[in-house]
Amino acid sequence: MELLERGSFLDALAGYAAEARAGSGRLVLVSGESGIGKTALVEAFQAQLDGARWLWGACDGLLTPRPLGPLFDIAAQAGGQLAELCGQGAGPARLFGAFLAELDAPTGLTVAVIEDVHWADEATIDLLRFTGRRLGRMKALVLVTYRDDELSDDPLRLLVGDLATHRATRRMGLPPLSDEAVRALAGRRDVDAAELCRVTGGNPFLVCEAIEAGWPAIPPTVRDVVSAAWPVRVPRPAKPCRRPPSSGPVSTGKSSHQFSAGQRRRWTTA
């Protein structure tokens, strides 16, 4: 997927990395709806950031979530004391301390990515809260991705509110693509870019899948993703595609796009 209209976000991440290298660690909350390109943004940032050690962990959408799943992912990559403690079944206090020690390694900047925190178990929520309070004096950057389009009064919302009070925390909400970006993705294809943008709400994943399938055909991948990510609920009015971005990337608001019930039906029944 070609990365469009994300330059300002990459610049912001580069600035946070520079601050972290100087000893002012940062925890960046990267939010947006499913398919908006959170992982793509982080991967693009990894490709352009030199001299950093990267550790990746993810939360899974399981009926029974793995306790501290992302921490165990990271331990398998990092090795050392953290991996040893995970293997011993150590308690949270020792695991959290070992995670901080791994982040603050003397070898240089460490970037830890924890993806899909909307699926996090309570122990992972505690880990992020513990880390956010102590990261400000470390040479580390922690990137946390999550879907923000369905947040309710749950532990994740409380976590986001709590982390917002810490000086190490930064937030960026990824917006949908503009109609100009959708037109650029379509290229020379015979596609009504404005209509495609209207129906998809500028969601990069939906746009790219529809173009590859030969819009207005609806590929099965899109029907499956829409059914999973936007289950039927009380309809809300759809919002139009936005104008091209003109301001900075840091945002505390939600994505402007929400599928209406009619749009979801069009994607899932076509």
PDB file of N, CA and C in Angstrom, residues 17-119:
ATOM      1  N   ALA A  17      11.624  10.497  18.372  1.00  0.00           N
ATOM      2  CA  ALA A  17      12.805   9.629  18.471  1.00  0.00           C
ATOM      3  C   ALA A  17      14.037  10.439  18.856  1.00  0.00           C
ATOM      4  N   ALA A  18      14.168  11.633  18.300  1.00  0.00           N
ATOM      5  CA  ALA A  18      15.303  12.488  18.652  1.00  0.00           C
ATOM      6  C   ALA A  18      15.254  12.877  20.127  1.00  0.00           C
ATOM      7  N   GLU A  19      14.075  13.181  20.635  1.00  0.00           N
ATOM      8  CA  GLU A  19      13.935  13.501  22.054  1.00  0.00           C
ATOM      9  C   GLU A  19      14.283  12.301  22.923  1.00  0.00           C
ATOM     10  N   ALA A  20      13.867  11.116  22.473  1.00  0.00           N
ATOM     11  CA  ALA A  20      14.171   9.905  23.235  1.00  0.00           C
ATOM     12  C   ALA A  20      15.674   9.633  23.252  1.00  0.00           C
ATOM     13  N   ARG A  21      16.346   9.842  22.135  1.00  0.00           N
ATOM     14  CA  ARG A  21      17.801   9.652  22.097  1.00  0.00           C
ATOM     15  C   ARG A  21      18.503  10.570  23.091  1.00  0.00           C
ATOM     16  N   ALA A  22      17.912  11.731  23.317  1.00  0.00           N
ATOM     17  CA  ALA A  22      18.510  12.701  24.233  1.00  0.00           C
ATOM     18  C   ALA A  22      18.176  12.411  25.693  1.00  0.00           C
ATOM     19  N   GLY A  23      17.424  11.344  25.941  1.00  0.00           N
ATOM     20  CA  GLY A  23      17.114  10.960  27.308  1.00  0.00           C
ATOM     21  C   GLY A  23      15.737  11.322  27.788  1.00  0.00           C
ATOM     22  N   SER A  24      14.904  11.844  26.893  1.00  0.00           N
ATOM     23  CA  SER A  24      13.517  12.160  27.238  1.00  0.00           C
ATOM     24  C   SER A  24      12.614  11.172  26.514  1.00  0.00           C
ATOM     25  N   GLY A  25      12.395  10.029  27.143  1.00  0.00           N
ATOM     26  CA  GLY A  25      11.628   8.973  26.504  1.00  0.00           C
ATOM     27  C   GLY A  25      10.222   9.409  26.154  1.00  0.00           C
ATOM     28  N   ARG A  26       9.663   8.767  25.147  1.00  0.00           N
ATOM     29  CA  ARG A  26       8.320   9.113  24.683  1.00  0.00           C
ATOM     30  C   ARG A  26       7.485   7.851  24.514  1.00  0.00           C
ATOM     31  N   LEU A  27       6.216   7.955  24.909  1.00  0.00           N
ATOM     32  CA  LEU A  27       5.216   6.923  24.648  1.00  0.00           C
ATOM     33  C   LEU A  27       4.180   7.547  23.725  1.00  0.00           C
ATOM     34  N   VAL A  28       4.083   7.020  22.517  1.00  0.00           N
ATOM     35  CA  VAL A  28       3.220   7.615  21.493  1.00  0.00           C
ATOM     36  C   VAL A  28       2.013   6.716  21.269  1.00  0.00           C
ATOM     37  N   LEU A  29       0.830   7.269  21.467  1.00  0.00           N
ATOM     38  CA  LEU A  29      -0.424   6.561  21.230  1.00  0.00           C
ATOM     39  C   LEU A  29      -0.867   6.840  19.802  1.00  0.00           C
ATOM     40  N   VAL A  30      -0.825   5.824  18.958  1.00  0.00           N
ATOM     41  CA  VAL A  30      -1.193   5.951  17.550  1.00  0.00           C
ATOM     42  C   VAL A  30      -2.566   5.311  17.372  1.00  0.00           C
ATOM     43  N   SER A  31      -3.559   6.125  17.083  1.00  0.00           N
ATOM     44  CA  SER A  31      -4.930   5.617  17.046  1.00  0.00           C
ATOM     45  C   SER A  31      -5.559   5.809  15.672  1.00  0.00           C
ATOM     46  N   GLY A  32      -6.626   5.064  15.455  1.00  0.00           N
ATOM     47  CA  GLY A  32      -7.369   5.162  14.206  1.00  0.00           C
ATOM     48  C   GLY A  32      -8.179   3.906  13.995  1.00  0.00           C
ATOM     49  N   GLU A  33      -9.121   3.987  13.072  1.00  0.00           N
ATOM     50  CA  GLU A  33     -10.001   2.865  12.823  1.00  0.00           C
ATOM     51  C   GLU A  33      -9.260   1.726  12.119  1.00  0.00           C
ATOM     52  N   SER A  34      -9.874   0.576  12.059  1.00  0.00           N
ATOM     53  CA  SER A  34      -9.301  -0.565  11.360  1.00  0.00           C
ATOM     54  C   SER A  34      -9.057  -0.228   9.892  1.00  0.00           C
ATOM     55  N   GLY A  35      -7.842  -0.523   9.415  1.00  0.00           N
ATOM     56  CA  GLY A  35      -7.513  -0.271   8.015  1.00  0.00           C
ATOM     57  C   GLY A  35      -6.984   1.108   7.732  1.00  0.00           C
ATOM     58  N   ILE A  36      -6.842   1.954   8.741  1.00  0.00           N
ATOM     59  CA  ILE A  36      -6.417   3.333   8.513  1.00  0.00           C
ATOM     60  C   ILE A  36      -4.920   3.433   8.251  1.00  0.00           C
ATOM     61  N   GLY A  37      -4.148   2.388   8.600  1.00  0.00           N
ATOM     62  CA  GLY A  37      -2.722   2.386   8.287  1.00  0.00           C
ATOM     63  C   GLY A  37      -1.806   2.619   9.464  1.00  0.00           C
ATOM     64  N   LYS A  38      -2.219   2.192  10.653  1.00  0.00           N
ATOM     65  CA  LYS A  38      -1.371   2.386  11.843  1.00  0.00           C
ATOM     66  C   LYS A  38      -0.074   1.584  11.731  1.00  0.00           C
ATOM     67  N   THR A  39      -0.209   0.297  11.399  1.00  0.00           N
ATOM     68  CA  THR A  39       0.984  -0.538  11.263  1.00  0.00           C
ATOM     69  C   THR A  39       1.838  -0.079  10.088  1.00  0.00           C
ATOM     70  N   ALA A  40       1.216   0.299   8.993  1.00  0.00           N
ATOM     71  CA  ALA A  40       1.962   0.784   7.833  1.00  0.00           C
ATOM     72  C   ALA A  40       2.787   2.021   8.188  1.00  0.00           C
ATOM     73  N   LEU A  41       2.216   2.900   8.999  1.00  0.00           N
ATOM     74  CA  LEU A  41       2.948   4.092   9.423  1.00  0.00           C
ATOM     75  C   LEU A  41       4.172   3.710  10.247  1.00  0.00           C
ATOM     76  N   VAL A  42       3.985   2.807  11.210  1.00  0.00           N
ATOM     77  CA  VAL A  42       5.099   2.410  12.073  1.00  0.00           C
ATOM     78  C   VAL A  42       6.178   1.700  11.256  1.00  0.00           C
ATOM     79  N   GLU A  43       5.792   0.857  10.316  1.00  0.00           N
ATOM     80  CA  GLU A  43       6.775   0.163   9.484  1.00  0.00           C
ATOM     81  C   GLU A  43       7.540   1.143   8.602  1.00  0.00           C
ATOM     82  N   ALA A  44       6.851   2.153   8.086  1.00  0.00           N
ATOM     83  CA  ALA A  44       7.533   3.167   7.288  1.00  0.00           C
ATOM     84  C   ALA A  44       8.516   3.951   8.140  1.00  0.00           C
ATOM     85  N   PHE A  45       8.138   4.227   9.378  1.00  0.00           N
ATOM     86  CA  PHE A  45       9.037   4.928  10.287  1.00  0.00           C
ATOM     87  C   PHE A  45      10.257   4.065  10.605  1.00  0.00           C
ATOM     88  N   GLN A  46      10.056   2.776  10.804  1.00  0.00           N
ATOM     89  CA  GLN A  46      11.181   1.879  11.062  1.00  0.00           C
ATOM     90  C   GLN A  46      12.168   1.904   9.897  1.00  0.00           C
ATOM     91  N   ALA A  47      11.655   1.949   8.677  1.00  0.00           N
ATOM     92  CA  ALA A  47      12.518   1.928   7.500  1.00  0.00           C
ATOM     93  C   ALA A  47      13.386   3.175   7.396  1.00  0.00           C
ATOM     94  N   GLN A  48      12.931   4.280   7.969  1.00  0.00           N
ATOM     95  CA  GLN A  48      13.695   5.515   7.834  1.00  0.00           C
ATOM     96  C   GLN A  48      14.509   5.876   9.073  1.00  0.00           C
ATOM     97  N   LEU A  49      14.330   5.148  10.173  1.00  0.00           N
ATOM     98  CA  LEU A  49      15.040   5.467  11.411  1.00  0.00           C
ATOM     99  C   LEU A  49      16.290   4.605  11.524  1.00  0.00           C
ATOM    100  N   ASP A  50      17.434   5.257  11.566  1.00  0.00           N
ATOM    101  CA  ASP A  50      18.708   4.542  11.650  1.00  0.00           C
ATOM    102  C   ASP A  50      19.170   4.437  13.103  1.00  0.00           C
ATOM    103  N   GLY A  51      19.941   3.397  13.370  1.00  0.00           N
ATOM    104  CA  GLY A  51      20.615   3.272  14.647  1.00  0.00           C
ATOM    105  C   GLY A  51      19.720   2.990  15.829  1.00  0.00           C
ATOM    106  N   ALA A  52      18.633   2.284  15.621  1.00  0.00           N
ATOM    107  CA  ALA A  52      17.723   1.960  16.724  1.00  0.00           C
ATOM    108  C   ALA A  52      17.483   0.461  16.766  1.00  0.00           C
ATOM    109  N   ARG A  53      17.269  -0.051  17.955  1.00  0.00           N
ATOM    110  CA  ARG A  53      16.882  -1.452  18.138  1.00  0.00           C
ATOM    111  C   ARG A  53      15.369  -1.507  18.264  1.00  0.00           C
ATOM    112  N   TRP A  54      14.738  -2.389  17.501  1.00  0.00           N
ATOM    113  CA  TRP A  54      13.282  -2.478  17.481  1.00  0.00           C
ATOM    114  C   TRP A  54      12.822  -3.775  18.125  1.00  0.00           C
ATOM    115  N   LEU A  55      11.795  -3.667  18.951  1.00  0.00           N
ATOM    116  CA  LEU A  55      11.155  -4.808  19.593  1.00  0.00           C
ATOM    117  C   LEU A  55       9.650  -4.705  19.328  1.00  0.00           C
ATOM    118  N   TRP A  56       9.042  -5.803  18.888  1.00  0.00           N
ATOM    119  CA  TRP A  56       7.639  -5.787  18.499  1.00  0.00           C
ATOM    120  C   TRP A  56       6.833  -6.772  19.341  1.00  0.00           C
ATOM    121  N   GLY A  57       5.673  -6.314  19.813  1.00  0.00           N
ATOM    122  CA  GLY A  57       4.723  -7.171  20.489  1.00  0.00           C
ATOM    123  C   GLY A  57       3.320  -6.818  20.049  1.00  0.00           C
ATOM    124  N   ALA A  58       2.394  -7.749  20.215  1.00  0.00           N
ATOM    125  CA  ALA A  58       1.030  -7.500  19.759  1.00  0.00           C
ATOM    126  C   ALA A  58       0.021  -8.158  20.689  1.00  0.00           C
ATOM    127  N   CYS A  59      -1.115  -7.505  20.819  1.00  0.00           N
ATOM    128  CA  CYS A  59      -2.266  -8.093  21.502  1.00  0.00           C
ATOM    129  C   CYS A  59      -3.108  -8.820  20.451  1.00  0.00           C
ATOM    130  N   ASP A  60      -3.723  -9.898  20.856  1.00  0.00           N
ATOM    131  CA  ASP A  60      -4.508 -10.710  19.924  1.00  0.00           C
ATOM    132  C   ASP A  60      -5.989 -10.649  20.279  1.00  0.00           C
ATOM    133  N   GLY A  61      -6.821 -10.705  19.250  1.00  0.00           N
ATOM    134  CA  GLY A  61      -8.266 -10.684  19.459  1.00  0.00           C
ATOM    135  C   GLY A  61      -8.801 -12.050  19.818  1.00  0.00           C
ATOM    136  N   LEU A  62      -8.338 -12.592  20.912  1.00  0.00           N
ATOM    137  CA  LEU A  62      -8.735 -13.925  21.359  1.00  0.00           C
ATOM    138  C   LEU A  62      -9.882 -13.839  22.359  1.00  0.00           C
ATOM    139  N   LEU A  63     -10.702 -14.875  22.404  1.00  0.00           N
ATOM    140  CA  LEU A  63     -11.741 -14.913  23.425  1.00  0.00           C
ATOM    141  C   LEU A  63     -11.128 -14.973  24.819  1.00  0.00           C
ATOM    142  N   THR A  64      -9.979 -15.610  24.916  1.00  0.00           N
ATOM    143  CA  THR A  64      -9.218 -15.634  26.169  1.00  0.00           C
ATOM    144  C   THR A  64      -7.855 -15.023  25.887  1.00  0.00           C
ATOM    145  N   PRO A  65      -7.674 -13.722  26.064  1.00  0.00           N
ATOM    146  CA  PRO A  65      -6.418 -13.060  25.722  1.00  0.00           C
ATOM    147  C   PRO A  65      -5.241 -13.620  26.512  1.00  0.00           C
ATOM    148  N   ARG A  66      -4.072 -13.648  25.874  1.00  0.00           N
ATOM    149  CA  ARG A  66      -2.861 -14.063  26.568  1.00  0.00           C
ATOM    150  C   ARG A  66      -2.499 -13.016  27.608  1.00  0.00           C
ATOM    151  N   PRO A  67      -2.321 -13.369  28.860  1.00  0.00           N
ATOM    152  CA  PRO A  67      -1.834 -12.392  29.827  1.00  0.00           C
ATOM    153  C   PRO A  67      -0.441 -11.914  29.428  1.00  0.00           C
ATOM    154  N   LEU A  68      -0.297 -10.598  29.319  1.00  0.00           N
ATOM    155  CA  LEU A  68       0.982  -9.987  28.963  1.00  0.00           C
ATOM    156  C   LEU A  68       1.541 -10.529  27.640  1.00  0.00           C
ATOM    157  N   GLY A  69       0.649 -10.817  26.698  1.00  0.00           N
ATOM    158  CA  GLY A  69       1.085 -11.348  25.415  1.00  0.00           C
ATOM    159  C   GLY A  69       2.166 -10.527  24.732  1.00  0.00           C
ATOM    160  N   PRO A  70       2.006  -9.186  24.618  1.00  0.00           N
ATOM    161  CA  PRO A  70       3.048  -8.387  23.962  1.00  0.00           C
ATOM    162  C   PRO A  70       4.393  -8.455  24.682  1.00  0.00           C
ATOM    163  N   LEU A  71       4.369  -8.526  25.998  1.00  0.00           N
ATOM    164  CA  LEU A  71       5.614  -8.608  26.760  1.00  0.00           C
ATOM    165  C   LEU A  71       6.352  -9.907  26.446  1.00  0.00           C
ATOM    166  N   PHE A  72       5.613 -11.017  26.330  1.00  0.00           N
ATOM    167  CA  PHE A  72       6.239 -12.287  25.989  1.00  0.00           C
ATOM    168  C   PHE A  72       6.787 -12.267  24.562  1.00  0.00           C
ATOM    169  N   ASP A  73       6.094 -11.599  23.642  1.00  0.00           N
ATOM    170  CA  ASP A  73       6.619 -11.430  22.284  1.00  0.00           C
ATOM    171  C   ASP A  73       7.961 -10.707  22.313  1.00  0.00           C
ATOM    172  N   ILE A  74       8.000  -9.620  23.067  1.00  0.00           N
ATOM    173  CA  ILE A  74       9.221  -8.818  23.147  1.00  0.00           C
ATOM    174  C   ILE A  74      10.335  -9.577  23.842  1.00  0.00           C
ATOM    175  N   ALA A  75      10.006 -10.333  24.877  1.00  0.00           N
ATOM    176  CA  ALA A  75      11.017 -11.106  25.593  1.00  0.00           C
ATOM    177  C   ALA A  75      11.683 -12.124  24.668  1.00  0.00           C
ATOM    178  N   ALA A  76      10.913 -12.730  23.774  1.00  0.00           N
ATOM    179  CA  ALA A  76      11.477 -13.722  22.858  1.00  0.00           C
ATOM    180  C   ALA A  76      12.500 -13.089  21.921  1.00  0.00           C
ATOM    181  N   GLN A  77      12.324 -11.816  21.604  1.00  0.00           N
ATOM    182  CA  GLN A  77      13.276 -11.116  20.733  1.00  0.00           C
ATOM    183  C   GLN A  77      14.466 -10.576  21.517  1.00  0.00           C
ATOM    184  N   ALA A  78      14.205 -10.095  22.723  1.00  0.00           N
ATOM    185  CA  ALA A  78      15.244  -9.435  23.506  1.00  0.00           C
ATOM    186  C   ALA A  78      16.167 -10.433  24.192  1.00  0.00           C
ATOM    187  N   GLY A  79      15.632 -11.575  24.632  1.00  0.00           N
ATOM    188  CA  GLY A  79      16.435 -12.538  25.377  1.00  0.00           C
ATOM    189  C   GLY A  79      16.800 -11.986  26.752  1.00  0.00           C
ATOM    190  N   GLY A  80      17.899 -12.453  27.303  1.00  0.00           N
ATOM    191  CA  GLY A  80      18.412 -11.929  28.563  1.00  0.00           C
ATOM    192  C   GLY A  80      17.493 -12.169  29.738  1.00  0.00           C
ATOM    193  N   GLN A  81      17.566 -11.246  30.705  1.00  0.00           N
ATOM    194  CA  GLN A  81      16.817 -11.410  31.949  1.00  0.00           C
ATOM    195  C   GLN A  81      15.312 -11.414  31.716  1.00  0.00           C
ATOM    196  N   LEU A  82      14.834 -10.581  30.788  1.00  0.00           N
ATOM    197  CA  LEU A  82      13.397 -10.522  30.543  1.00  0.00           C
ATOM    198  C   LEU A  82      12.883 -11.883  30.068  1.00  0.00           C
ATOM    199  N   ALA A  83      13.573 -12.488  29.125  1.00  0.00           N
ATOM    200  CA  ALA A  83      13.154 -13.799  28.634  1.00  0.00           C
ATOM    201  C   ALA A  83      13.242 -14.850  29.739  1.00  0.00           C
ATOM    202  N   GLU A  84      14.275 -14.751  30.560  1.00  0.00           N
ATOM    203  CA  GLU A  84      14.446 -15.710  31.650  1.00  0.00           C
ATOM    204  C   GLU A  84      13.299 -15.619  32.647  1.00  0.00           C
ATOM    205  N   LEU A  85      12.924 -14.403  33.001  1.00  0.00           N
ATOM    206  CA  LEU A  85      11.831 -14.214  33.956  1.00  0.00           C
ATOM    207  C   LEU A  85      10.497 -14.678  33.373  1.00  0.00           C
ATOM    208  N   CYS A  86      10.283 -14.433  32.100  1.00  0.00           N
ATOM    209  CA  CYS A  86       9.056 -14.914  31.458  1.00  0.00           C
ATOM    210  C   CYS A  86       9.002 -16.436  31.500  1.00  0.00           C
ATOM    211  N   GLY A  87      10.147 -17.069  31.256  1.00  0.00           N
ATOM    212  CA  GLY A  87      10.198 -18.517  31.293  1.00  0.00           C
ATOM    213  C   GLY A  87       9.976 -19.096  32.682  1.00  0.00           C
ATOM    214  N   GLN A  88      10.324 -18.320  33.703  1.00  0.00           N
ATOM    215  CA  GLN A  88      10.156 -18.773  35.081  1.00  0.00           C
ATOM    216  C   GLN A  88       8.756 -18.510  35.629  1.00  0.00           C
ATOM    217  N   GLY A  89       7.937 -17.795  34.863  1.00  0.00           N
ATOM    218  CA  GLY A  89       6.604 -17.445  35.355  1.00  0.00           C
ATOM    219  C   GLY A  89       6.650 -16.415  36.465  1.00  0.00           C
ATOM    220  N   ALA A  90       7.588 -15.467  36.381  1.00  0.00           N
ATOM    221  CA  ALA A  90       7.738 -14.440  37.411  1.00  0.00           C
ATOM    222  C   ALA A  90       6.497 -13.557  37.478  1.00  0.00           C
ATOM    223  N   GLY A  91       6.314 -12.887  38.604  1.00  0.00           N
ATOM    224  CA  GLY A  91       5.168 -12.017  38.805  1.00  0.00           C
ATOM    225  C   GLY A  91       5.307 -10.694  38.075  1.00  0.00           C
ATOM    226  N   PRO A  92       4.211  -9.926  37.990  1.00  0.00           N
ATOM    227  CA  PRO A  92       4.226  -8.667  37.253  1.00  0.00           C
ATOM    228  C   PRO A  92       5.295  -7.688  37.709  1.00  0.00           C
ATOM    229  N   ALA A  93       5.533  -7.566  38.994  1.00  0.00           N
ATOM    230  CA  ALA A  93       6.497  -6.579  39.477  1.00  0.00           C
ATOM    231  C   ALA A  93       7.880  -6.823  38.876  1.00  0.00           C
ATOM    232  N   ARG A  94       8.323  -8.067  38.876  1.00  0.00           N
ATOM    233  CA  ARG A  94       9.642  -8.386  38.330  1.00  0.00           C
ATOM    234  C   ARG A  94       9.652  -8.269  36.804  1.00  0.00           C
ATOM    235  N   LEU A  95       8.564  -8.678  36.156  1.00  0.00           N
ATOM    236  CA  LEU A  95       8.490  -8.578  34.701  1.00  0.00           C
ATOM    237  C   LEU A  95       8.480  -7.124  34.246  1.00  0.00           C
ATOM    238  N   PHE A  96       7.713  -6.289  34.927  1.00  0.00           N
ATOM    239  CA  PHE A  96       7.650  -4.884  34.543  1.00  0.00           C
ATOM    240  C   PHE A  96       9.019  -4.223  34.715  1.00  0.00           C
ATOM    241  N   GLY A  97       9.701  -4.532  35.820  1.00  0.00           N
ATOM    242  CA  GLY A  97      11.021  -3.963  36.039  1.00  0.00           C
ATOM    243  C   GLY A  97      12.020  -4.403  34.978  1.00  0.00           C
ATOM    244  N   ALA A  98      11.965  -5.660  34.592  1.00  0.00           N
ATOM    245  CA  ALA A  98      12.869  -6.168  33.566  1.00  0.00           C
ATOM    246  C   ALA A  98      12.561  -5.539  32.209  1.00  0.00           C
ATOM    247  N   PHE A  99      11.287  -5.266  31.937  1.00  0.00           N
ATOM    248  CA  PHE A  99      10.915  -4.605  30.684  1.00  0.00           C
ATOM    249  C   PHE A  99      11.493  -3.197  30.629  1.00  0.00           C
ATOM    250  N   LEU A 100      11.398  -2.452  31.721  1.00  0.00           N
ATOM    251  CA  LEU A 100      11.982  -1.114  31.755  1.00  0.00           C
ATOM    252  C   LEU A 100      13.494  -1.171  31.570  1.00  0.00           C
ATOM    253  N   ALA A 101      14.146  -2.140  32.207  1.00  0.00           N
ATOM    254  CA  ALA A 101      15.593  -2.283  32.051  1.00  0.00           C
ATOM    255  C   ALA A 101      15.959  -2.577  30.602  1.00  0.00           C
ATOM    256  N   GLU A 102      15.116  -3.348  29.914  1.00  0.00           N
ATOM    257  CA  GLU A 102      15.366  -3.661  28.507  1.00  0.00           C
ATOM    258  C   GLU A 102      15.204  -2.413  27.644  1.00  0.00           C
ATOM    259  N   LEU A 103      14.219  -1.596  27.978  1.00  0.00           N
ATOM    260  CA  LEU A 103      14.013  -0.356  27.221  1.00  0.00           C
ATOM    261  C   LEU A 103      15.182   0.598  27.392  1.00  0.00           C
ATOM    262  N   ASP A 104      15.715   0.662  28.588  1.00  0.00           N
ATOM    263  CA  ASP A 104      16.762   1.632  28.906  1.00  0.00           C
ATOM    264  C   ASP A 104      18.158   1.045  28.714  1.00  0.00           C
ATOM    265  N   ALA A 105      18.309   0.164  27.733  1.00  0.00           N
ATOM    266  CA  ALA A 105      19.603  -0.467  27.472  1.00  0.00           C
ATOM    267  C   ALA A 105      20.634   0.587  27.073  1.00  0.00           C
ATOM    268  N   PRO A 106      21.881   0.446  27.519  1.00  0.00           N
ATOM    269  CA  PRO A 106      22.909   1.460  27.250  1.00  0.00           C
ATOM    270  C   PRO A 106      23.411   1.471  25.816  1.00  0.00           C
ATOM    271  N   THR A 107      22.963   0.541  24.989  1.00  0.00           N
ATOM    272  CA  THR A 107      23.473   0.446  23.625  1.00  0.00           C
ATOM    273  C   THR A 107      22.939   1.527  22.692  1.00  0.00           C
ATOM    274  N   GLY A 108      21.943   2.265  23.100  1.00  0.00           N
ATOM    275  CA  GLY A 108      21.370   3.296  22.237  1.00  0.00           C
ATOM    276  C   GLY A 108      19.855   3.291  22.314  1.00  0.00           C
ATOM    277  N   LEU A 109      19.220   3.906  21.312  1.00  0.00           N
ATOM    278  CA  LEU A 109      17.768   4.040  21.313  1.00  0.00           C
ATOM    279  C   LEU A 109      17.089   2.689  21.105  1.00  0.00           C
ATOM    280  N   THR A 110      16.131   2.391  21.971  1.00  0.00           N
ATOM    281  CA  THR A 110      15.271   1.219  21.806  1.00  0.00           C
ATOM    282  C   THR A 110      13.866   1.685  21.465  1.00  0.00           C
ATOM    283  N   VAL A 111      13.293   1.102  20.437  1.00  0.00           N
ATOM    284  CA  VAL A 111      11.914   1.386  20.056  1.00  0.00           C
ATOM    285  C   VAL A 111      11.099   0.121  20.277  1.00  0.00           C
ATOM    286  N   ALA A 112      10.105   0.190  21.157  1.00  0.00           N
ATOM    287  CA  ALA A 112       9.215  -0.949  21.419  1.00  0.00           C
ATOM    288  C   ALA A 112       7.836  -0.633  20.850  1.00  0.00           C
ATOM    289  N   VAL A 113       7.317  -1.539  20.075  1.00  0.00           N
ATOM    290  CA  VAL A 113       5.999  -1.373  19.455  1.00  0.00           C
ATOM    291  C   VAL A 113       5.043  -2.373  20.088  1.00  0.00           C
ATOM    292  N   ILE A 114       3.920  -1.882  20.568  1.00  0.00           N
ATOM    293  CA  ILE A 114       2.869  -2.750  21.099  1.00  0.00           C
ATOM    294  C   ILE A 114       1.604  -2.465  20.297  1.00  0.00           C
ATOM    295  N   GLU A 115       1.204  -3.432  19.496  1.00  0.00           N
ATOM    296  CA  GLU A 115       0.111  -3.225  18.557  1.00  0.00           C
ATOM    297  C   GLU A 115      -1.222  -3.739  19.088  1.00  0.00           C
ATOM    298  N   ASP A 116      -2.291  -3.131  18.563  1.00  0.00           N
ATOM    299  CA  ASP A 116      -3.667  -3.586  18.788  1.00  0.00           C
ATOM    300  C   ASP A 116      -4.033  -3.649  20.268  1.00  0.00           C
ATOM    301  N   VAL A 117      -3.760  -2.567  20.967  1.00  0.00           N
ATOM    302  CA  VAL A 117      -4.006  -2.523  22.408  1.00  0.00           C
ATOM    303  C   VAL A 117      -5.500  -2.493  22.725  1.00  0.00           C
ATOM    304  N   HIS A 118      -6.361  -2.275  21.733  1.00  0.00           N
ATOM    305  CA  HIS A 118      -7.803  -2.403  21.975  1.00  0.00           C
ATOM    306  C   HIS A 118      -8.162  -3.836  22.373  1.00  0.00           C
ATOM    307  N   TRP A 119      -7.253  -4.796  22.129  1.00  0.00           N
ATOM    308  CA  TRP A 119      -7.456  -6.183  22.541  1.00  0.00           C
ATOM    309  C   TRP A 119      -6.658  -6.547  23.794  1.00  0.00           C
TER     310      TRP A 119
END
